Short mmCIF file of C-alpha atoms in Angstrom, two decimals:
data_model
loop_
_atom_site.label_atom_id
_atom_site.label_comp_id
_atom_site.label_asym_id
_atom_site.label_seq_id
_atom_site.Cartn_x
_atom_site.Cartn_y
_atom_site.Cartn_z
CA UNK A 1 2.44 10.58 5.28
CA UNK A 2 2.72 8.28 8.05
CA UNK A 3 6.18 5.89 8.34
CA UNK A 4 4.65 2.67 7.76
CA UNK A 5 3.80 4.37 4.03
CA UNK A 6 7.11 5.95 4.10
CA UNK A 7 8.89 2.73 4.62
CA UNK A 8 6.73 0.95 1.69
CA UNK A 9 7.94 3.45 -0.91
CA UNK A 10 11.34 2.88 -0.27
CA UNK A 11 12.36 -0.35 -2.29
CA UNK A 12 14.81 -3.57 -1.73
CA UNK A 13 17.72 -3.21 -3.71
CA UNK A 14 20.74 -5.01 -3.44
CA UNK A 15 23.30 -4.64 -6.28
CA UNK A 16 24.33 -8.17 -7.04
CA UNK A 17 20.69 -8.90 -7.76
CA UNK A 18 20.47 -6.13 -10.85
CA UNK A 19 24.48 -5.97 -11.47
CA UNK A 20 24.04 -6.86 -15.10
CA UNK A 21 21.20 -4.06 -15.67
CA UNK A 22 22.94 -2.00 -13.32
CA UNK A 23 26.76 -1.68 -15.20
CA UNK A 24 24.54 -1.46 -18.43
CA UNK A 25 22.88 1.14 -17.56
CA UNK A 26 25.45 2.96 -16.21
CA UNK A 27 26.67 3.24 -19.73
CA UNK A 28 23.84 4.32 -21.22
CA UNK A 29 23.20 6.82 -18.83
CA UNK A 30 26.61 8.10 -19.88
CA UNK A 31 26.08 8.45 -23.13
CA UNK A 32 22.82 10.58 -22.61
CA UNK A 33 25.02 12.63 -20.11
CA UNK A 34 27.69 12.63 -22.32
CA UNK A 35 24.88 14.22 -24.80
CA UNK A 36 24.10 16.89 -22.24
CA UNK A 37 27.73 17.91 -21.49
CA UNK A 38 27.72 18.61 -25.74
CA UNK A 39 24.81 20.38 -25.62
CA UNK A 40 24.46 22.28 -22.01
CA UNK A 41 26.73 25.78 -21.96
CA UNK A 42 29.35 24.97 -18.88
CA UNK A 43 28.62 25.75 -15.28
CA UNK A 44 30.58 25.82 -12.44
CA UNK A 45 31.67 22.56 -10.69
CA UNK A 46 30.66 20.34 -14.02
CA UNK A 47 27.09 21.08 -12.61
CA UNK A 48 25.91 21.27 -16.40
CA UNK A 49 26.57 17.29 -16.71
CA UNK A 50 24.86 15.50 -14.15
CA UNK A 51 21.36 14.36 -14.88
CA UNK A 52 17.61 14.90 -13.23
CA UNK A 53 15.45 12.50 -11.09
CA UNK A 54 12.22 13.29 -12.95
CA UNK A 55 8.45 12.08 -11.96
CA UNK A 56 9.15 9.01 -14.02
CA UNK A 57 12.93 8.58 -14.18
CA UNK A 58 15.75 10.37 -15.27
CA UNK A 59 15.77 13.89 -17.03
CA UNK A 60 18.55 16.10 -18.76
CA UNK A 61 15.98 19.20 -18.48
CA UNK A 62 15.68 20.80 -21.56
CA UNK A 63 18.79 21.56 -23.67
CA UNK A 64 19.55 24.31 -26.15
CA UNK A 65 19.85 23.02 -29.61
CA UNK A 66 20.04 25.78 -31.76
CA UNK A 67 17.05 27.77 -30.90
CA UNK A 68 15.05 24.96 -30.11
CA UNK A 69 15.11 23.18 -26.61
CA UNK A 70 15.94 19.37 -26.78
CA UNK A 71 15.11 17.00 -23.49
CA UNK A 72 16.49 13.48 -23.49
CA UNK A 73 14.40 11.66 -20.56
CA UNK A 74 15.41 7.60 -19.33
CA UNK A 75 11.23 6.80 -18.41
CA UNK A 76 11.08 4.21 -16.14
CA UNK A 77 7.48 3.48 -16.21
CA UNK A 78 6.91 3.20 -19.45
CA UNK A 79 10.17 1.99 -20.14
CA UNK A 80 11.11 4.66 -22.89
CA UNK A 81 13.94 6.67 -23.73
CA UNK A 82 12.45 9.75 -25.14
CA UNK A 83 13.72 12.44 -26.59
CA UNK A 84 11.59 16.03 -27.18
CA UNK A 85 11.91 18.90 -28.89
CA UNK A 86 10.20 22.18 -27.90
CA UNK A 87 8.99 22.60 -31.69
CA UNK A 88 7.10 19.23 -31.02
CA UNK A 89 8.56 16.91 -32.77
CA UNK A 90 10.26 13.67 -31.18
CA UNK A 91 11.76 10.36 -31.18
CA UNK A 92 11.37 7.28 -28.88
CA UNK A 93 13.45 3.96 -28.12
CA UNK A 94 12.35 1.11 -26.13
CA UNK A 95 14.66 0.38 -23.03
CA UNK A 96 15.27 -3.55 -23.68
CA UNK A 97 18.01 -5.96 -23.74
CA UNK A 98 20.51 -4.36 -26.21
CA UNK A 99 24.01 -3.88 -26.42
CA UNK A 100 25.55 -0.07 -25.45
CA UNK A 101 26.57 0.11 -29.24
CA UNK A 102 23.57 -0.22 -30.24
CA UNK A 103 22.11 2.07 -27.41
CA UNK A 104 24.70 4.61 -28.49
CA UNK A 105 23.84 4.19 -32.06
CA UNK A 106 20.34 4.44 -32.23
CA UNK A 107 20.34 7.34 -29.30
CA UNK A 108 22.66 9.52 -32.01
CA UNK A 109 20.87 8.68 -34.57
CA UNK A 110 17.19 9.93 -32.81
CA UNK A 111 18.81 12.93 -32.36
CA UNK A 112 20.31 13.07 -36.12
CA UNK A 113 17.01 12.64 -37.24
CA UNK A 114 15.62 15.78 -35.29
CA UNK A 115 18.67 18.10 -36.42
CA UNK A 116 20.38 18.23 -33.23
CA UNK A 117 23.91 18.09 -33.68
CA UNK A 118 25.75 16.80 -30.08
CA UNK A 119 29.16 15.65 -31.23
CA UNK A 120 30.72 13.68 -28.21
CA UNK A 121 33.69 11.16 -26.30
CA UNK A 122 32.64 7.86 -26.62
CA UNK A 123 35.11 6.69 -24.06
CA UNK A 124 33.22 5.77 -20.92
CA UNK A 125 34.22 7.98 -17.79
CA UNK A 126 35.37 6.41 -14.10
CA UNK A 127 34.96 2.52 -15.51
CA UNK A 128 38.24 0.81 -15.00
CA UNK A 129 38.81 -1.28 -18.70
CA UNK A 130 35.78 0.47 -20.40
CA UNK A 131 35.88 0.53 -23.94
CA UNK A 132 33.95 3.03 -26.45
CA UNK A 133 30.48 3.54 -26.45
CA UNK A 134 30.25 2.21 -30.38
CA UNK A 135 32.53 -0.98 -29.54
CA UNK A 136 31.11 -2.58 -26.08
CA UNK A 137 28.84 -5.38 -27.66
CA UNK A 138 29.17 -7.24 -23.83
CA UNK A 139 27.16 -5.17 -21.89
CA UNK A 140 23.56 -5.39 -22.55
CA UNK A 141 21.24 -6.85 -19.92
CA UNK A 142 18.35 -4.87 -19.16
CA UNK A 143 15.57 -6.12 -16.23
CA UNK A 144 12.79 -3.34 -16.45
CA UNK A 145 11.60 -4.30 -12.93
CA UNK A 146 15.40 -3.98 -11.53
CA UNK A 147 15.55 -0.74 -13.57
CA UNK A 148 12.19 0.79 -11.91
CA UNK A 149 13.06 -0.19 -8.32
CA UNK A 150 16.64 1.69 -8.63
CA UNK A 151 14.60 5.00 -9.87
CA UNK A 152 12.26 4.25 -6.93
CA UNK A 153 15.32 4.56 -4.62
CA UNK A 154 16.16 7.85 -6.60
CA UNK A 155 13.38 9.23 -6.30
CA UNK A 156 13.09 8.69 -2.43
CA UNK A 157 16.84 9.43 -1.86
CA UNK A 158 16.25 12.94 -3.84
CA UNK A 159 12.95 13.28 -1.98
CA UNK A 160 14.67 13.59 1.77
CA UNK A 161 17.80 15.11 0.27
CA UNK A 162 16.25 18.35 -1.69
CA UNK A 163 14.19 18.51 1.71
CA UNK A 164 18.14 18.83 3.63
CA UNK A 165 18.93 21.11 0.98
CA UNK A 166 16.13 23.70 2.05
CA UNK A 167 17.95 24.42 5.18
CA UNK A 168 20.89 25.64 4.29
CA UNK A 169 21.17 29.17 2.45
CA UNK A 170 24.30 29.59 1.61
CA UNK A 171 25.78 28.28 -1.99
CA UNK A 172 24.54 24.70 -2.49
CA UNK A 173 24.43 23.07 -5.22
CA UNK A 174 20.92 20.87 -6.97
CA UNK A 175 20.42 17.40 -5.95
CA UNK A 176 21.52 15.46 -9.20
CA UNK A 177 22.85 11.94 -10.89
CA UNK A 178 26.49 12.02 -11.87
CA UNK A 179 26.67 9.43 -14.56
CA UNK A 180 30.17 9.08 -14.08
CA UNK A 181 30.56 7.73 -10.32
CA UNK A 182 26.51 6.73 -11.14
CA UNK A 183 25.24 8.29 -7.82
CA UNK A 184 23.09 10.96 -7.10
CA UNK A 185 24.69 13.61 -4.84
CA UNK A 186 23.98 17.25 -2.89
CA UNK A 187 26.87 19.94 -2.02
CA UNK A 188 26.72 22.85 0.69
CA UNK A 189 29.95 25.58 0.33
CA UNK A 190 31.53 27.64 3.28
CA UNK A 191 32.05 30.05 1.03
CA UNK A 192 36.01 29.62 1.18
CA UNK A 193 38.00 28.56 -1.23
CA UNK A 194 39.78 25.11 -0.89
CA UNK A 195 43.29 23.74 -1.96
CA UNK A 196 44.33 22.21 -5.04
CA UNK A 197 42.47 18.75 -5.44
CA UNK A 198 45.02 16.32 -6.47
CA UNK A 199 42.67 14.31 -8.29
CA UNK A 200 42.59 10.34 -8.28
CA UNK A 201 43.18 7.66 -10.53
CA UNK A 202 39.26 7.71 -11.75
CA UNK A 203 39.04 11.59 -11.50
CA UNK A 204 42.33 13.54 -13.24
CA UNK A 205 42.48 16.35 -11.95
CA UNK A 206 41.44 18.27 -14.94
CA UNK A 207 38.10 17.30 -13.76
CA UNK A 208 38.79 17.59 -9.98
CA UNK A 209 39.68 20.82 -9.76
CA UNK A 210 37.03 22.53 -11.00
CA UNK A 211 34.67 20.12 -8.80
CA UNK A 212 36.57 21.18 -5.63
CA UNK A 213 37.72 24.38 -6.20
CA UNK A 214 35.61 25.99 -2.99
CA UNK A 215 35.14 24.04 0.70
CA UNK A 216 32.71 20.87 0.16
CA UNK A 217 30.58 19.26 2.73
CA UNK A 218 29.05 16.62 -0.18
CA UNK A 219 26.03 14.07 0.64
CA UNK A 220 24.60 11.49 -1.67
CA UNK A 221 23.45 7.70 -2.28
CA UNK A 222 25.52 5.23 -4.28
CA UNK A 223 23.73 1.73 -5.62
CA UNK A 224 26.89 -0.20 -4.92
CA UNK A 225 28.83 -2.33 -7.06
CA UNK A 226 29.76 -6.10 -7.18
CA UNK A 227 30.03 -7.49 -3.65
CA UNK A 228 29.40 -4.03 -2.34
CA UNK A 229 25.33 -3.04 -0.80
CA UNK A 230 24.11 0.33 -1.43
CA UNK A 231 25.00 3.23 0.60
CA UNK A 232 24.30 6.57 1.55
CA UNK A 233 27.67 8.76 2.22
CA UNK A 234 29.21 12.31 3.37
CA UNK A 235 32.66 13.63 3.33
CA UNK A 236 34.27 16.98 3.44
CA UNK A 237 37.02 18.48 0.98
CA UNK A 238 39.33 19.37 2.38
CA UNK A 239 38.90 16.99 5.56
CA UNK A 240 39.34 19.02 8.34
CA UNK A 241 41.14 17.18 11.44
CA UNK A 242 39.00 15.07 13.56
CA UNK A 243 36.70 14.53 10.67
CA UNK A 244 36.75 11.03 10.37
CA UNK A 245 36.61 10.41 14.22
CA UNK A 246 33.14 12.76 14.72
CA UNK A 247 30.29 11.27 16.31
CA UNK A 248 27.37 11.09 13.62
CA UNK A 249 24.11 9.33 13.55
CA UNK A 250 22.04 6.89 13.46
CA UNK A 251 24.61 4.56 14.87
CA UNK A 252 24.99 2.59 12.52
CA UNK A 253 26.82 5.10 10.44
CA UNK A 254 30.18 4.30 9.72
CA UNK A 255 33.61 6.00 8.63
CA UNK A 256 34.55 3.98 5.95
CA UNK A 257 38.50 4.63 5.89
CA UNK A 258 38.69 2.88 2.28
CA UNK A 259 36.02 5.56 0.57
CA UNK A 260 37.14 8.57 3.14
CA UNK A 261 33.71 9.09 3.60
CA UNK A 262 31.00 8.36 6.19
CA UNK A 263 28.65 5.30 5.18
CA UNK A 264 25.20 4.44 5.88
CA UNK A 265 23.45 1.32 4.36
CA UNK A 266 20.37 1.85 2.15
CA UNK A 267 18.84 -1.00 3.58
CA UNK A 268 19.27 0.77 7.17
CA UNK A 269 17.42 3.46 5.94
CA UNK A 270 14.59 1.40 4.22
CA UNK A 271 13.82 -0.78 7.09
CA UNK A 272 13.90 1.64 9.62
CA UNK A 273 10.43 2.48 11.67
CA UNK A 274 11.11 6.26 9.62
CA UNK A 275 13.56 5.97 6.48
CA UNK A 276 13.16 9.74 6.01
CA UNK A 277 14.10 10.85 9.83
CA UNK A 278 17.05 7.98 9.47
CA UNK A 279 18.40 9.71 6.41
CA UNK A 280 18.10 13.45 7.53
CA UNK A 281 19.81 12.68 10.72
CA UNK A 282 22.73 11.41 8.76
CA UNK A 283 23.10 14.17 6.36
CA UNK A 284 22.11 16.52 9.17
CA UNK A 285 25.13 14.98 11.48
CA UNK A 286 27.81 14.54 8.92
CA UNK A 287 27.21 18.25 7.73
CA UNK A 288 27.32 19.40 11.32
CA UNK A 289 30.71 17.50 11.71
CA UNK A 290 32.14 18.83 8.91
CA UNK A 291 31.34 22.56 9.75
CA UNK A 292 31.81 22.37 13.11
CA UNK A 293 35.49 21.53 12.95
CA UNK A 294 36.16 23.54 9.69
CA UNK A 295 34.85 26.38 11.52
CA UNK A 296 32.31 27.26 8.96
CA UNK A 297 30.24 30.99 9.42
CA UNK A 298 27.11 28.61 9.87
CA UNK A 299 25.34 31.65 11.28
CA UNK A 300 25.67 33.25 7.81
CA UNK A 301 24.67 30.05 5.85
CA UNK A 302 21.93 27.94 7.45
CA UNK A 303 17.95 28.46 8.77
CA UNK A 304 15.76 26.24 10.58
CA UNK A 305 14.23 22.99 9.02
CA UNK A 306 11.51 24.06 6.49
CA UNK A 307 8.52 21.64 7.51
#
């Protein structure tokens, strides 16, 4: 694929021009996650919550329901919420304007009507003044085009990063959505384990914890939020010194002392001459910083670039 193609796959997206669809649709992506965190036996790090980029949006993967499999998937293209059961039967919604209450309601009730039982917390995670899933009758904009062109950044942003993730051989973890903090992400381990994470006013730590209970050098892309343009971003847990002063690339890369993190705009990445080179050299650098001066056994965890 050459770059000019490259850079015509990866689409405009600025958050204050879908930020209706956008906190909507956080929320209903939370209660499908919410769905799989019910359903999905626990693994380590919370890694049986987050959900899938899929082909043609978002995917739970199939989930045990008795001893049936159950898949909830957000389609994109067709504009569906589907859910499937591996005896055949299943139930679709279309994705319109409609409150989350009703989202919740009719997404329980789909399932009711299959026989899966996935008894869950309506309370929204890491939104500031959310209220339950069956009582938020504000939120309930939904732009189909808006909705496709975020998944089109997915899918590109999980393209590059499953390719970084290929390169390292040590414990990493899969390239997936965290409806909570509504960003798709990618962890590499040392190996060692790490302090006590405190936690934060969004993330107790009865959830923290268990996320960062081993060394972290963490990747991902973020849509934004009001005000704020999408981003790519790295950090390490815990920081080792001199973290936040490394040299990374491209240069326009930033330390972002606010987040603790590195930053690197989406747009950046999408209008550069090769958005996929742009983006590898940031994860690429960032990692490199962060196990360079953690003194990481990189000999023991990484292998050349798979081409």
């Amino acid at each position: 694929m050459t770059a000019a193609v490259q850079t015509s796959d990866w689409p405009a997206l600025a958050y204050d021009d879908w930020a209706d669809t956008a906190e909507t649709l956080h929320l209903w992506t939370q209660v499908v996650g919410k769905v799989r965190m019910a359903l999905t036996p626990p693994v380590n790090h919370w890694w049986h919550v987050p959900l899938y980029v899929s082909a043609r949006g978002l995917t739970t993967s199939p989930m045990p329901a008795g001893g049936r499999s159950v898949e909830i998937v957000f389609d994109f293209l067709d504009h569906q919420l589907r859910v499937t059961c591996s005896d055949g039967r299943r139930e679709t919604m279309a994705l319109q304007p409609m409150t989350v209450a009703a989202f919740y309601r009719e997404t329980m009730a789909m399932l009711d009507r299959l026989g899966v039982q996935a008894h869950i917390w309506t309370m929204p995670c890491e939104i500031e003044g959310a209220v339950p899933f069956e009582a938020d009758e504000v939120h309930r904009a939904y732009d189909a085009e808006a909705a496709q062109r975020f998944w089109r950044a997915l899918l590109q942003a999980d393209r590059v990063m499953k390719a970084f993730r290929g390169r390292f051989i040590g414990k990493a973890s899969p390239v997936h959505f965290f409806w909570g903090s509504f960003d798709l992400a990618v962890t590499r381990f040392s190996g060692r384990r790490a302090p006590r994470h405190p936690g934060s006013a969004v993330l107790p730590a009865s959830v923290s914890v268990e996320a960062y209970s081993h060394e972290v050098s963490s990747c991902g892309f973020w849509p934004g939020g009001p005000g704020i343009a999408p981003v790519f971003y790295a950090y390490a847990y815990p920081e080792p010194a001199g973290f936040s002063d490394a040299a990374v690339h491209p240069r326009v890369a930033a330390w972002d002392p606010a987040l603790a993190e590195f930053v690197l705009p989406y747009e950046a990445v999408r209008s550069a001459g090769d958005p996929d080179a742009e983006l590898m050299a940031f994860l690429q650098s960032t990692y490199e910083a962060a196990a360079v001066l953690a003194k990481w056994p990189r000999g023991e965890l990484e292998r050349p670039p798979i081409e």
